[in-house]
């Protein structure tokens, strides 16, 4: 069924722990949440940087594409789970969120709240943009005018984002996915 992979460079990081939770009212077991069409998940890893022994958590999410309530409730759940899992460590949250900037779920995920971890949209704080933010969903067809963005990278406030780019490269004339990374 649903899975969200996390790749990392083994020469730079050591995997300390990993798990998956479901974006639903019962996150500890496979389930469909709220008004979602499908079960959706977040896979996370706890990594140790080999160079300095610092801890980094990485969360890879896939939000529902139909359920508006599911997307909004998923933003709240994911922030609670980041607090529970990552604590005061650095964290990155990336994935297919199926919402656009300005939407209620987007506002909810970046809203400042003393009790929940802060999530900052990496595209907005880069020191160098390689290209302007643009749409990310192509459906394998809409290469010239993609929808969105609906894919994001959010970071904890203690992470510096040096560059940001939506990669719209074709490989042998084909797209590697229905989303631009």
XYZ file of C-alpha atoms in Angstrom:
181
model
C 0.000 0.000 0.000
C 1.220 3.461 0.919
C 4.907 4.058 1.643
C 7.174 7.103 1.854
C 10.843 6.327 1.439
C 13.700 8.207 3.055
C 17.115 8.033 1.439
C 20.250 9.331 3.127
C 23.997 9.195 2.558
C 25.384 6.372 4.690
C 28.860 7.878 4.528
C 27.533 11.047 6.235
C 24.795 9.732 8.547
C 24.154 6.785 10.819
C 20.567 5.569 11.137
C 19.594 5.433 14.818
C 15.860 4.805 14.534
C 12.939 4.938 12.096
C 9.215 4.352 12.041
C 5.956 5.252 10.318
C 2.731 6.770 11.604
C -0.603 7.191 9.881
C -2.278 10.519 9.293
C -5.484 9.614 11.091
C -7.212 9.557 14.453
C -5.293 6.320 15.150
C -1.742 7.121 14.015
C -0.156 4.005 15.504
C -1.985 1.584 13.187
C -2.786 1.461 9.468
C -5.857 3.629 9.027
C -7.637 6.217 6.914
C -8.135 9.534 8.669
C -11.016 11.979 8.775
C -12.434 12.519 5.255
C -9.400 11.105 3.414
C -9.794 8.991 0.306
C -6.785 6.807 1.114
C -4.562 5.903 4.040
C -1.696 8.387 4.266
C 1.495 8.193 6.262
C 4.616 9.861 7.546
C 7.887 7.948 7.646
C 10.608 9.346 9.866
C 14.242 8.643 10.582
C 16.561 9.649 13.393
C 20.026 10.242 11.994
C 23.390 10.993 13.578
C 25.818 13.114 11.596
C 29.076 11.137 11.552
C 31.221 14.282 11.359
C 29.942 15.901 14.576
C 27.554 13.412 16.269
C 24.630 15.869 15.981
C 21.130 14.421 15.739
C 18.769 15.217 12.855
C 15.214 13.976 12.361
C 13.769 13.730 8.865
C 10.039 13.258 8.256
C 8.629 12.305 4.828
C 4.892 12.925 4.504
C 2.159 12.192 1.994
C -1.092 14.032 2.685
C -4.449 13.050 1.188
C -5.361 14.503 -2.190
C -9.137 14.740 -1.654
C -9.967 15.188 2.029
C -9.810 18.849 3.038
C -10.407 18.035 6.704
C -7.786 15.282 6.471
C -5.166 17.732 5.203
C -5.953 20.269 7.925
C -6.005 17.689 10.727
C -2.820 16.095 9.362
C -0.962 19.397 9.824
C -1.930 19.450 13.487
C -1.077 15.792 14.032
C 2.286 16.036 12.320
C 3.358 18.985 14.457
C 2.385 17.073 17.606
C 4.287 14.006 16.417
C 7.395 16.063 15.574
C 7.337 17.433 19.124
C 6.932 13.923 20.534
C 9.539 12.246 18.309
C 12.191 14.915 17.664
C 11.923 16.900 20.885
C 14.397 19.780 20.770
C 16.537 18.270 17.980
C 16.767 19.668 14.458
C 14.146 18.387 12.039
C 13.158 18.516 8.407
C 9.681 17.723 7.107
C 9.311 17.108 3.380
C 6.745 15.570 1.123
C 3.642 15.750 -0.995
C 1.231 17.857 1.030
C -1.462 18.285 -1.633
C -2.135 21.890 -0.639
C -1.039 25.204 -2.093
C 0.439 28.267 -0.371
C -2.277 30.394 1.177
C -4.588 27.430 1.838
C -5.830 26.707 5.362
C -3.589 23.632 5.788
C -0.553 25.654 4.646
C -1.379 28.431 7.116
C -1.869 25.814 9.842
C 1.451 24.071 9.282
C 3.494 27.299 9.478
C 1.407 29.030 12.195
C 3.476 29.956 15.231
C 2.361 28.159 18.380
C 4.343 28.076 21.629
C 3.281 24.494 22.357
C 4.119 22.986 18.973
C 7.322 22.899 16.918
C 7.776 25.683 14.414
C 7.862 24.686 10.757
C 9.414 27.130 8.295
C 8.914 26.824 4.539
C 12.450 26.337 3.219
C 11.642 28.085 -0.066
C 11.019 31.310 1.822
C 14.284 31.485 3.778
C 16.945 30.431 1.301
C 20.158 32.391 0.962
C 20.295 31.560 -2.769
C 17.411 30.634 -5.051
C 18.363 28.589 -8.067
C 14.932 29.264 -9.536
C 11.664 30.823 -8.466
C 9.086 28.708 -6.699
C 6.858 27.056 -9.225
C 4.348 24.279 -9.508
C 5.390 20.752 -8.664
C 2.549 18.435 -9.767
C 2.616 17.363 -13.419
C 0.564 14.166 -13.424
C 3.182 12.997 -15.976
C 1.560 15.319 -18.516
C 1.446 18.954 -17.425
C 5.187 19.617 -17.758
C 4.889 23.197 -19.060
C 2.371 24.410 -16.465
C 2.517 22.225 -13.331
C -0.005 22.614 -10.489
C 1.032 24.000 -7.172
C 3.440 23.979 -5.537
C 1.964 21.149 -3.491
C 5.308 19.643 -2.441
C 7.353 21.330 0.274
C 10.340 21.166 2.550
C 9.775 22.625 6.021
C 12.606 23.004 8.524
C 13.141 23.760 12.189
C 14.240 27.338 12.970
C 17.817 26.230 13.713
C 18.442 24.994 10.148
C 20.005 27.259 7.535
C 18.735 26.720 4.010
C 21.451 27.600 1.504
C 19.633 26.936 -1.769
C 16.253 25.945 -3.128
C 15.309 24.561 -6.513
C 12.407 22.776 -8.157
C 14.104 20.268 -10.447
C 12.179 20.008 -13.705
C 14.711 17.950 -15.633
C 13.510 15.353 -18.109
C 15.515 12.130 -18.354
C 15.614 10.667 -21.841
C 12.559 12.824 -22.559
C 10.636 11.392 -19.593
C 9.700 12.530 -16.115
C 10.945 10.409 -13.191
C 7.727 11.077 -11.250
C 4.343 12.771 -11.483
C 5.843 15.507 -9.240
C 8.908 17.667 -9.747
C 11.264 17.230 -6.795
